[in-house]
JSON list of C-alpha atoms and ligand atoms in Angstrom, two decimals:
[
{"chain": "U", "resi": 774, "resn": "UNK", "atom": "CA", "xyz": [0.46, 42.12, -60.22]},
{"chain": "U", "resi": 775, "resn": "UNK", "atom": "CA", "xyz": [2.77, 40.99, -63.01]},
{"chain": "U", "resi": 776, "resn": "UNK", "atom": "CA", "xyz": [4.78, 38.01, -61.86]},
{"chain": "U", "resi": 777, "resn": "UNK", "atom": "CA", "xyz": [8.03, 36.41, -62.91]},
{"chain": "U", "resi": 778, "resn": "UNK", "atom": "CA", "xyz": [8.27, 32.76, -61.85]},
{"chain": "U", "resi": 779, "resn": "UNK", "atom": "CA", "xyz": [11.75, 31.26, -61.65]},
{"chain": "U", "resi": 780, "resn": "UNK", "atom": "CA", "xyz": [12.06, 27.48, -61.83]},
{"chain": "U", "resi": 781, "resn": "UNK", "atom": "CA", "xyz": [14.84, 26.08, -59.64]},
{"chain": "U", "resi": 782, "resn": "UNK", "atom": "CA", "xyz": [16.03, 22.50, -59.50]},
{"chain": "U", "resi": 783, "resn": "UNK", "atom": "CA", "xyz": [18.29, 19.84, -60.94]},
{"chain": "U", "resi": 784, "resn": "UNK", "atom": "CA", "xyz": [17.79, 18.16, -64.33]},
{"chain": "U", "resi": 785, "resn": "UNK", "atom": "CA", "xyz": [14.84, 15.79, -64.11]},
{"chain": "U", "resi": 786, "resn": "UNK", "atom": "CA", "xyz": [13.33, 17.58, -61.11]},
{"chain": "U", "resi": 787, "resn": "UNK", "atom": "CA", "xyz": [10.22, 18.37, -63.17]},
{"chain": "U", "resi": 788, "resn": "UNK", "atom": "CA", "xyz": [10.87, 22.06, -63.84]},
{"chain": "U", "resi": 789, "resn": "UNK", "atom": "CA", "xyz": [9.74, 22.18, -67.45]},
{"chain": "U", "resi": 790, "resn": "UNK", "atom": "CA", "xyz": [6.64, 20.11, -66.66]},
{"chain": "U", "resi": 791, "resn": "UNK", "atom": "CA", "xyz": [5.72, 22.51, -63.86]},
{"chain": "U", "resi": 792, "resn": "UNK", "atom": "CA", "xyz": [6.73, 25.55, -65.96]},
{"chain": "U", "resi": 793, "resn": "UNK", "atom": "CA", "xyz": [4.19, 24.50, -68.62]},
{"chain": "U", "resi": 794, "resn": "UNK", "atom": "CA", "xyz": [1.47, 24.28, -65.95]},
{"chain": "U", "resi": 795, "resn": "UNK", "atom": "CA", "xyz": [2.37, 27.70, -64.51]},
{"chain": "U", "resi": 796, "resn": "UNK", "atom": "CA", "xyz": [2.42, 29.24, -67.99]},
{"chain": "U", "resi": 797, "resn": "UNK", "atom": "CA", "xyz": [-1.06, 27.88, -68.70]},
{"chain": "U", "resi": 798, "resn": "UNK", "atom": "CA", "xyz": [-2.44, 28.90, -65.30]},
{"chain": "U", "resi": 799, "resn": "UNK", "atom": "CA", "xyz": [-1.05, 32.44, -65.43]},
{"chain": "U", "resi": 800, "resn": "UNK", "atom": "CA", "xyz": [-1.04, 33.18, -69.16]},
{"chain": "U", "resi": 801, "resn": "UNK", "atom": "CA", "xyz": [2.70, 33.48, -68.85]},
{"chain": "U", "resi": 802, "resn": "UNK", "atom": "CA", "xyz": [5.47, 33.52, -71.44]},
{"chain": "U", "resi": 803, "resn": "UNK", "atom": "CA", "xyz": [7.61, 30.42, -70.81]},
{"chain": "U", "resi": 804, "resn": "UNK", "atom": "CA", "xyz": [11.31, 30.78, -71.51]},
{"chain": "U", "resi": 805, "resn": "UNK", "atom": "CA", "xyz": [13.01, 27.37, -71.57]},
{"chain": "U", "resi": 806, "resn": "UNK", "atom": "CA", "xyz": [16.62, 27.61, -72.86]},
{"chain": "U", "resi": 807, "resn": "UNK", "atom": "CA", "xyz": [16.66, 23.92, -73.87]},
{"chain": "U", "resi": 808, "resn": "UNK", "atom": "CA", "xyz": [13.75, 24.61, -76.28]},
{"chain": "U", "resi": 809, "resn": "UNK", "atom": "CA", "xyz": [16.12, 26.99, -78.11]},
{"chain": "U", "resi": 810, "resn": "UNK", "atom": "CA", "xyz": [19.55, 25.43, -77.60]},
{"chain": "U", "resi": 811, "resn": "UNK", "atom": "CA", "xyz": [18.59, 22.03, -78.98]},
{"chain": "U", "resi": 812, "resn": "UNK", "atom": "CA", "xyz": [16.92, 23.24, -82.24]},
{"chain": "U", "resi": 813, "resn": "UNK", "atom": "CA", "xyz": [19.52, 25.97, -82.82]},
{"chain": "U", "resi": 814, "resn": "UNK", "atom": "CA", "xyz": [22.72, 24.18, -81.88]},
{"chain": "U", "resi": 815, "resn": "UNK", "atom": "CA", "xyz": [21.85, 20.53, -81.27]},
{"chain": "U", "resi": 816, "resn": "UNK", "atom": "CA", "xyz": [23.42, 20.80, -77.84]},
{"chain": "U", "resi": 817, "resn": "UNK", "atom": "CA", "xyz": [22.36, 21.94, -74.38]},
{"chain": "U", "resi": 818, "resn": "UNK", "atom": "CA", "xyz": [25.71, 23.70, -73.95]},
{"chain": "U", "resi": 819, "resn": "UNK", "atom": "CA", "xyz": [27.77, 24.89, -76.92]},
{"chain": "U", "resi": 820, "resn": "UNK", "atom": "CA", "xyz": [30.94, 26.93, -76.32]},
{"chain": "U", "resi": 821, "resn": "UNK", "atom": "CA", "xyz": [29.34, 29.50, -74.05]},
{"chain": "U", "resi": 822, "resn": "UNK", "atom": "CA", "xyz": [26.31, 29.93, -76.33]},
{"chain": "U", "resi": 823, "resn": "UNK", "atom": "CA", "xyz": [23.97, 29.00, -73.52]},
{"chain": "U", "resi": 824, "resn": "UNK", "atom": "CA", "xyz": [25.13, 31.99, -71.45]},
{"chain": "U", "resi": 825, "resn": "UNK", "atom": "CA", "xyz": [24.56, 34.26, -74.45]},
{"chain": "U", "resi": 826, "resn": "UNK", "atom": "CA", "xyz": [21.08, 32.82, -75.00]},
{"chain": "U", "resi": 827, "resn": "UNK", "atom": "CA", "xyz": [20.19, 33.09, -71.32]},
{"chain": "U", "resi": 828, "resn": "UNK", "atom": "CA", "xyz": [21.32, 36.73, -71.16]},
{"chain": "U", "resi": 829, "resn": "UNK", "atom": "CA", "xyz": [19.09, 37.76, -74.05]},
{"chain": "U", "resi": 830, "resn": "UNK", "atom": "CA", "xyz": [16.25, 35.72, -72.56]},
{"chain": "U", "resi": 831, "resn": "UNK", "atom": "CA", "xyz": [16.63, 37.51, -69.26]},
{"chain": "U", "resi": 832, "resn": "UNK", "atom": "CA", "xyz": [16.54, 40.82, -71.16]},
{"chain": "U", "resi": 833, "resn": "UNK", "atom": "CA", "xyz": [13.39, 39.60, -72.96]},
{"chain": "U", "resi": 834, "resn": "UNK", "atom": "CA", "xyz": [11.82, 38.41, -69.70]},
{"chain": "U", "resi": 835, "resn": "UNK", "atom": "CA", "xyz": [12.21, 41.85, -68.13]},
{"chain": "U", "resi": 836, "resn": "UNK", "atom": "CA", "xyz": [10.83, 43.49, -71.28]},
{"chain": "U", "resi": 837, "resn": "UNK", "atom": "CA", "xyz": [7.77, 41.22, -71.08]},
{"chain": "U", "resi": 838, "resn": "UNK", "atom": "CA", "xyz": [7.29, 42.02, -67.39]},
{"chain": "U", "resi": 839, "resn": "UNK", "atom": "CA", "xyz": [7.46, 45.74, -68.23]},
{"chain": "U", "resi": 840, "resn": "UNK", "atom": "CA", "xyz": [4.64, 45.15, -70.74]},
{"chain": "U", "resi": 841, "resn": "UNK", "atom": "CA", "xyz": [2.56, 43.48, -68.04]},
{"chain": "U", "resi": 842, "resn": "UNK", "atom": "CA", "xyz": [3.10, 39.89, -69.22]},
{"chain": "U", "resi": 843, "resn": "UNK", "atom": "CA", "xyz": [3.74, 37.17, -66.67]},
{"chain": "U", "resi": 844, "resn": "UNK", "atom": "CA", "xyz": [6.89, 35.15, -67.33]},
{"chain": "U", "resi": 845, "resn": "UNK", "atom": "CA", "xyz": [8.15, 31.70, -66.38]},
{"chain": "U", "resi": 846, "resn": "UNK", "atom": "CA", "xyz": [11.93, 31.44, -66.53]},
{"chain": "U", "resi": 847, "resn": "UNK", "atom": "CA", "xyz": [12.81, 27.77, -66.80]},
{"chain": "U", "resi": 848, "resn": "UNK", "atom": "CA", "xyz": [16.54, 28.12, -66.17]},
{"chain": "U", "resi": 849, "resn": "UNK", "atom": "CA", "xyz": [17.32, 25.71, -63.33]},
{"chain": "U", "resi": 850, "resn": "UNK", "atom": "CA", "xyz": [19.36, 28.38, -61.59]},
{"chain": "U", "resi": 851, "resn": "UNK", "atom": "CA", "xyz": [21.77, 26.33, -59.48]},
{"chain": "U", "resi": 852, "resn": "UNK", "atom": "CA", "xyz": [23.49, 29.41, -58.13]},
{"chain": "U", "resi": 853, "resn": "UNK", "atom": "CA", "xyz": [22.17, 31.56, -55.30]},
{"chain": "U", "resi": 854, "resn": "UNK", "atom": "CA", "xyz": [23.68, 34.68, -56.90]},
{"chain": "U", "resi": 855, "resn": "UNK", "atom": "CA", "xyz": [21.84, 33.99, -60.16]},
{"chain": "U", "resi": 856, "resn": "UNK", "atom": "CA", "xyz": [18.57, 33.72, -58.25]},
{"chain": "U", "resi": 857, "resn": "UNK", "atom": "CA", "xyz": [19.20, 36.86, -56.20]},
{"chain": "U", "resi": 858, "resn": "UNK", "atom": "CA", "xyz": [20.15, 38.80, -59.35]},
{"chain": "U", "resi": 859, "resn": "UNK", "atom": "CA", "xyz": [16.97, 37.76, -61.18]},
{"chain": "U", "resi": 860, "resn": "UNK", "atom": "CA", "xyz": [14.89, 38.54, -58.11]},
{"chain": "U", "resi": 861, "resn": "UNK", "atom": "CA", "xyz": [16.44, 41.99, -57.74]},
{"chain": "U", "resi": 862, "resn": "UNK", "atom": "CA", "xyz": [15.99, 42.78, -61.44]},
{"chain": "U", "resi": 863, "resn": "UNK", "atom": "CA", "xyz": [12.35, 41.62, -61.37]},
{"chain": "U", "resi": 864, "resn": "UNK", "atom": "CA", "xyz": [11.51, 43.68, -58.29]},
{"chain": "U", "resi": 865, "resn": "UNK", "atom": "CA", "xyz": [13.31, 46.69, -59.82]},
{"chain": "U", "resi": 866, "resn": "UNK", "atom": "CA", "xyz": [10.62, 46.55, -62.55]},
{"chain": "U", "resi": 867, "resn": "UNK", "atom": "CA", "xyz": [7.93, 46.68, -59.86]},
{"chain": "U", "resi": 868, "resn": "UNK", "atom": "CA", "xyz": [6.95, 43.07, -60.57]},
{"chain": "U", "resi": 869, "resn": "UNK", "atom": "CA", "xyz": [6.48, 40.15, -58.20]},
{"chain": "U", "resi": 870, "resn": "UNK", "atom": "CA", "xyz": [9.18, 37.45, -58.06]},
{"chain": "U", "resi": 871, "resn": "UNK", "atom": "CA", "xyz": [8.17, 33.87, -57.25]},
{"chain": "U", "resi": 872, "resn": "UNK", "atom": "CA", "xyz": [10.66, 31.05, -57.04]},
{"chain": "U", "resi": 873, "resn": "UNK", "atom": "CA", "xyz": [9.36, 27.55, -57.80]},
{"chain": "U", "resi": 874, "resn": "UNK", "atom": "CA", "xyz": [11.87, 25.18, -56.25]},
{"chain": "U", "resi": 875, "resn": "UNK", "atom": "CA", "xyz": [11.47, 21.49, -57.06]},
{"chain": "U", "resi": 876, "resn": "UNK", "atom": "CA", "xyz": [13.67, 19.29, -54.86]},
{"chain": "U", "resi": 877, "resn": "UNK", "atom": "CA", "xyz": [14.38, 15.81, -56.16]},
{"chain": "U", "resi": 878, "resn": "UNK", "atom": "CA", "xyz": [16.13, 12.84, -54.59]},
{"chain": "U", "resi": 879, "resn": "UNK", "atom": "CA", "xyz": [18.76, 11.02, -56.62]},
{"chain": "U", "resi": 880, "resn": "UNK", "atom": "CA", "xyz": [16.71, 7.91, -57.34]},
{"chain": "U", "resi": 881, "resn": "UNK", "atom": "CA", "xyz": [13.69, 9.89, -58.52]},
{"chain": "U", "resi": 882, "resn": "UNK", "atom": "CA", "xyz": [15.95, 12.13, -60.59]},
{"chain": "U", "resi": 883, "resn": "UNK", "atom": "CA", "xyz": [17.47, 9.14, -62.40]},
{"chain": "U", "resi": 884, "resn": "UNK", "atom": "CA", "xyz": [14.11, 7.56, -63.11]},
{"chain": "U", "resi": 885, "resn": "UNK", "atom": "CA", "xyz": [12.64, 10.82, -64.44]},
{"chain": "U", "resi": 886, "resn": "UNK", "atom": "CA", "xyz": [15.63, 11.43, -66.71]},
{"chain": "U", "resi": 887, "resn": "UNK", "atom": "CA", "xyz": [15.22, 7.89, -68.06]},
{"chain": "U", "resi": 888, "resn": "UNK", "atom": "CA", "xyz": [11.47, 8.43, -68.48]},
{"chain": "U", "resi": 889, "resn": "UNK", "atom": "CA", "xyz": [12.01, 11.64, -70.41]},
{"chain": "U", "resi": 890, "resn": "UNK", "atom": "CA", "xyz": [14.58, 10.00, -72.68]},
{"chain": "U", "resi": 891, "resn": "UNK", "atom": "CA", "xyz": [12.14, 7.16, -73.36]},
{"chain": "U", "resi": 892, "resn": "UNK", "atom": "CA", "xyz": [9.10, 9.38, -73.99]},
{"chain": "U", "resi": 893, "resn": "UNK", "atom": "CA", "xyz": [10.36, 12.70, -75.39]},
{"chain": "U", "resi": 894, "resn": "UNK", "atom": "CA", "xyz": [13.89, 12.22, -76.81]},
{"chain": "U", "resi": 895, "resn": "UNK", "atom": "CA", "xyz": [13.44, 15.24, -79.13]},
{"chain": "U", "resi": 896, "resn": "UNK", "atom": "CA", "xyz": [13.16, 17.56, -76.11]},
{"chain": "U", "resi": 897, "resn": "UNK", "atom": "CA", "xyz": [16.32, 16.43, -74.44]},
{"chain": "U", "resi": 898, "resn": "UNK", "atom": "CA", "xyz": [19.85, 15.11, -74.83]},
{"chain": "U", "resi": 899, "resn": "UNK", "atom": "CA", "xyz": [21.45, 12.09, -73.25]},
{"chain": "U", "resi": 900, "resn": "UNK", "atom": "CA", "xyz": [22.61, 12.79, -69.74]},
{"chain": "U", "resi": 901, "resn": "UNK", "atom": "CA", "xyz": [25.63, 10.97, -68.37]},
{"chain": "U", "resi": 902, "resn": "UNK", "atom": "CA", "xyz": [26.23, 9.67, -64.90]},
{"chain": "U", "resi": 903, "resn": "UNK", "atom": "CA", "xyz": [28.94, 12.36, -64.57]},
{"chain": "U", "resi": 904, "resn": "UNK", "atom": "CA", "xyz": [26.40, 15.07, -65.50]},
{"chain": "U", "resi": 905, "resn": "UNK", "atom": "CA", "xyz": [24.06, 13.90, -62.75]},
{"chain": "U", "resi": 906, "resn": "UNK", "atom": "CA", "xyz": [26.81, 13.76, -60.14]},
{"chain": "U", "resi": 907, "resn": "UNK", "atom": "CA", "xyz": [28.21, 17.15, -61.23]},
{"chain": "U", "resi": 908, "resn": "UNK", "atom": "CA", "xyz": [24.78, 18.71, -60.81]},
{"chain": "U", "resi": 909, "resn": "UNK", "atom": "CA", "xyz": [24.20, 17.21, -57.39]},
{"chain": "U", "resi": 910, "resn": "UNK", "atom": "CA", "xyz": [27.64, 18.41, -56.23]},
{"chain": "U", "resi": 911, "resn": "UNK", "atom": "CA", "xyz": [27.28, 21.98, -57.52]},
{"chain": "U", "resi": 912, "resn": "UNK", "atom": "CA", "xyz": [23.60, 22.80, -56.95]},
{"chain": "U", "resi": 913, "resn": "UNK", "atom": "CA", "xyz": [23.18, 25.45, -54.24]},
{"chain": "U", "resi": 914, "resn": "UNK", "atom": "CA", "xyz": [19.97, 24.40, -52.56]},
{"chain": "U", "resi": 915, "resn": "UNK", "atom": "CA", "xyz": [17.75, 27.33, -51.55]},
{"chain": "U", "resi": 916, "resn": "UNK", "atom": "CA", "xyz": [17.60, 27.56, -47.75]},
{"chain": "U", "resi": 917, "resn": "UNK", "atom": "CA", "xyz": [14.54, 28.45, -45.67]},
{"chain": "U", "resi": 918, "resn": "UNK", "atom": "CA", "xyz": [15.40, 32.15, -45.66]},
{"chain": "U", "resi": 919, "resn": "UNK", "atom": "CA", "xyz": [15.66, 32.28, -49.44]},
{"chain": "U", "resi": 920, "resn": "UNK", "atom": "CA", "xyz": [12.47, 30.25, -49.86]},
{"chain": "U", "resi": 921, "resn": "UNK", "atom": "CA", "xyz": [10.68, 32.75, -47.65]},
{"chain": "U", "resi": 922, "resn": "UNK", "atom": "CA", "xyz": [11.73, 35.49, -50.06]},
{"chain": "U", "resi": 923, "resn": "UNK", "atom": "CA", "xyz": [14.28, 37.08, -47.77]},
{"chain": "U", "resi": 924, "resn": "UNK", "atom": "CA", "xyz": [18.04, 37.09, -47.41]},
{"chain": "U", "resi": 925, "resn": "UNK", "atom": "CA", "xyz": [19.06, 38.81, -50.64]},
{"chain": "U", "resi": 926, "resn": "UNK", "atom": "CA", "xyz": [22.27, 40.58, -49.82]},
{"chain": "U", "resi": 927, "resn": "UNK", "atom": "CA", "xyz": [24.11, 42.83, -52.25]},
{"chain": "U", "resi": 928, "resn": "UNK", "atom": "CA", "xyz": [26.11, 41.36, -55.12]},
{"chain": "U", "resi": 929, "resn": "UNK", "atom": "CA", "xyz": [29.54, 39.79, -54.57]},
{"chain": "U", "resi": 930, "resn": "UNK", "atom": "CA", "xyz": [32.45, 42.20, -53.99]},
{"chain": "U", "resi": 931, "resn": "UNK", "atom": "CA", "xyz": [33.63, 44.04, -57.08]},
{"chain": "U", "resi": 932, "resn": "UNK", "atom": "CA", "xyz": [30.17, 44.69, -58.52]},
{"chain": "U", "resi": 933, "resn": "UNK", "atom": "CA", "xyz": [28.30, 47.98, -58.18]},
{"chain": "U", "resi": 934, "resn": "UNK", "atom": "CA", "xyz": [24.95, 46.19, -58.17]},
{"chain": "U", "resi": 935, "resn": "UNK", "atom": "CA", "xyz": [23.07, 43.09, -59.29]},
{"chain": "U", "resi": 936, "resn": "UNK", "atom": "CA", "xyz": [22.58, 44.61, -62.76]},
{"chain": "U", "resi": 937, "resn": "UNK", "atom": "CA", "xyz": [26.37, 44.77, -63.22]},
{"chain": "U", "resi": 938, "resn": "UNK", "atom": "CA", "xyz": [26.76, 41.26, -61.80]},
{"chain": "U", "resi": 939, "resn": "UNK", "atom": "CA", "xyz": [24.12, 39.95, -64.24]},
{"chain": "U", "resi": 940, "resn": "UNK", "atom": "CA", "xyz": [25.89, 41.63, -67.18]},
{"chain": "U", "resi": 941, "resn": "UNK", "atom": "CA", "xyz": [29.11, 39.85, -66.21]},
{"chain": "U", "resi": 942, "resn": "UNK", "atom": "CA", "xyz": [27.38, 36.48, -65.71]},
{"chain": "U", "resi": 943, "resn": "UNK", "atom": "CA", "xyz": [25.34, 36.76, -68.95]},
{"chain": "U", "resi": 944, "resn": "UNK", "atom": "CA", "xyz": [27.37, 38.97, -71.32]},
{"chain": "U", "resi": 945, "resn": "UNK", "atom": "CA", "xyz": [24.45, 39.48, -73.73]},
{"chain": "U", "resi": 946, "resn": "UNK", "atom": "CA", "xyz": [22.20, 40.83, -70.97]},
{"chain": "U", "resi": 947, "resn": "UNK", "atom": "CA", "xyz": [23.51, 44.39, -70.91]},
{"chain": "Q", "resi": 1325, "resn": "LIG", "atom": "N1", "xyz": [5.80, 15.40, -60.55]},
{"chain": "Q", "resi": 1325, "resn": "LIG", "atom": "C1", "xyz": [6.21, 14.45, -61.42]},
{"chain": "Q", "resi": 1325, "resn": "LIG", "atom": "N2", "xyz": [5.96, 13.15, -61.18]},
{"chain": "Q", "resi": 1325, "resn": "LIG", "atom": "C2", "xyz": [6.39, 12.20, -62.03]},
{"chain": "Q", "resi": 1325, "resn": "LIG", "atom": "N3", "xyz": [7.07, 12.44, -63.17]},
{"chain": "Q", "resi": 1325, "resn": "LIG", "atom": "C3", "xyz": [7.34, 13.72, -63.46]},
{"chain": "Q", "resi": 1325, "resn": "LIG", "atom": "C4", "xyz": [6.93, 14.80, -62.60]},
{"chain": "Q", "resi": 1325, "resn": "LIG", "atom": "N4", "xyz": [7.37, 15.96, -63.13]},
{"chain": "Q", "resi": 1325, "resn": "LIG", "atom": "C5", "xyz": [8.00, 15.62, -64.27]},
{"chain": "Q", "resi": 1325, "resn": "LIG", "atom": "N5", "xyz": [7.97, 14.30, -64.47]},
{"chain": "Q", "resi": 1325, "resn": "LIG", "atom": "C6", "xyz": [8.59, 13.57, -65.60]},
{"chain": "Q", "resi": 1325, "resn": "LIG", "atom": "O1", "xyz": [9.99, 13.58, -65.35]},
{"chain": "Q", "resi": 1325, "resn": "LIG", "atom": "C7", "xyz": [10.72, 13.84, -66.55]},
{"chain": "Q", "resi": 1325, "resn": "LIG", "atom": "C8", "xyz": [11.56, 15.08, -66.35]},
{"chain": "Q", "resi": 1325, "resn": "LIG", "atom": "O2", "xyz": [10.71, 16.20, -66.19]},
{"chain": "Q", "resi": 1325, "resn": "LIG", "atom": "P1", "xyz": [11.10, 17.64, -66.73]},
{"chain": "Q", "resi": 1325, "resn": "LIG", "atom": "O3", "xyz": [9.95, 18.54, -66.46]},
{"chain": "Q", "resi": 1325, "resn": "LIG", "atom": "O4", "xyz": [11.60, 17.55, -68.13]},
{"chain": "Q", "resi": 1325, "resn": "LIG", "atom": "O5", "xyz": [12.34, 18.01, -65.74]},
{"chain": "Q", "resi": 1325, "resn": "LIG", "atom": "P2", "xyz": [13.37, 19.22, -65.79]},
{"chain": "Q", "resi": 1325, "resn": "LIG", "atom": "O6", "xyz": [12.81, 20.26, -66.71]},
{"chain": "Q", "resi": 1325, "resn": "LIG", "atom": "O7", "xyz": [13.49, 19.68, -64.38]},
{"chain": "Q", "resi": 1325, "resn": "LIG", "atom": "O8", "xyz": [14.67, 18.66, -66.27]},
{"chain": "Q", "resi": 1325, "resn": "LIG", "atom": "C9", "xyz": [9.69, 13.95, -67.67]},
{"chain": "Q", "resi": 1325, "resn": "LIG", "atom": "O9", "xyz": [9.64, 12.71, -68.33]},
{"chain": "Q", "resi": 1325, "resn": "LIG", "atom": "C10", "xyz": [8.40, 14.26, -66.94]},
{"chain": "Q", "resi": 1325, "resn": "LIG", "atom": "O10", "xyz": [7.30, 13.76, -67.64]},
{"chain": "Q", "resi": 1326, "resn": "LIG", "atom": "MG1", "xyz": [13.66, 21.23, -68.35]}
]
């Protein structure tokens, strides 16, 4: 069955490393926004351009799944709603959704970010102490129910469905 893998975790958790392994194991198309943001804009975030890029990538991911190609979405996905939306959209295509959550403690996170900066500076941008703390404060850790593939409720109030929610979150998706 065609599968969409979604990487989840903080910067330095090892998502892209694992995403490369999954892509090789499953012949999957790997979509890593940083691989596009940095060459195109020289920044990981640039005036909302990341949301625009991610929306088109989500559109592309679902197109690939429709064609029977496995996909690895290397987005990080800090928000539970983002994960539920992508899961719903994947399953609506009749494909299998698999979340790959990589937890990381703060000390390991710092040492991996430093390691990456020392070994592959072209793949990354400097990350400040504030960036690390911001991430740790805002990341919505998947709970046991979500990890077991259950617990997806409907979208937040005001949205007809997850497709509408996704089009609001990533304006280029629709
Ligand atoms: N399981 C691991 N054990 C040790 N180092 C790792 C592991 N996974 C990744 N790394 C290293 O940690 C750094 C960050 O990994 P990366 O995959 O870029 O994280 P992310 O994509 O989550 O930000 C890289 O230098 C990578 O080589
Ligand atoms: Mg990465």
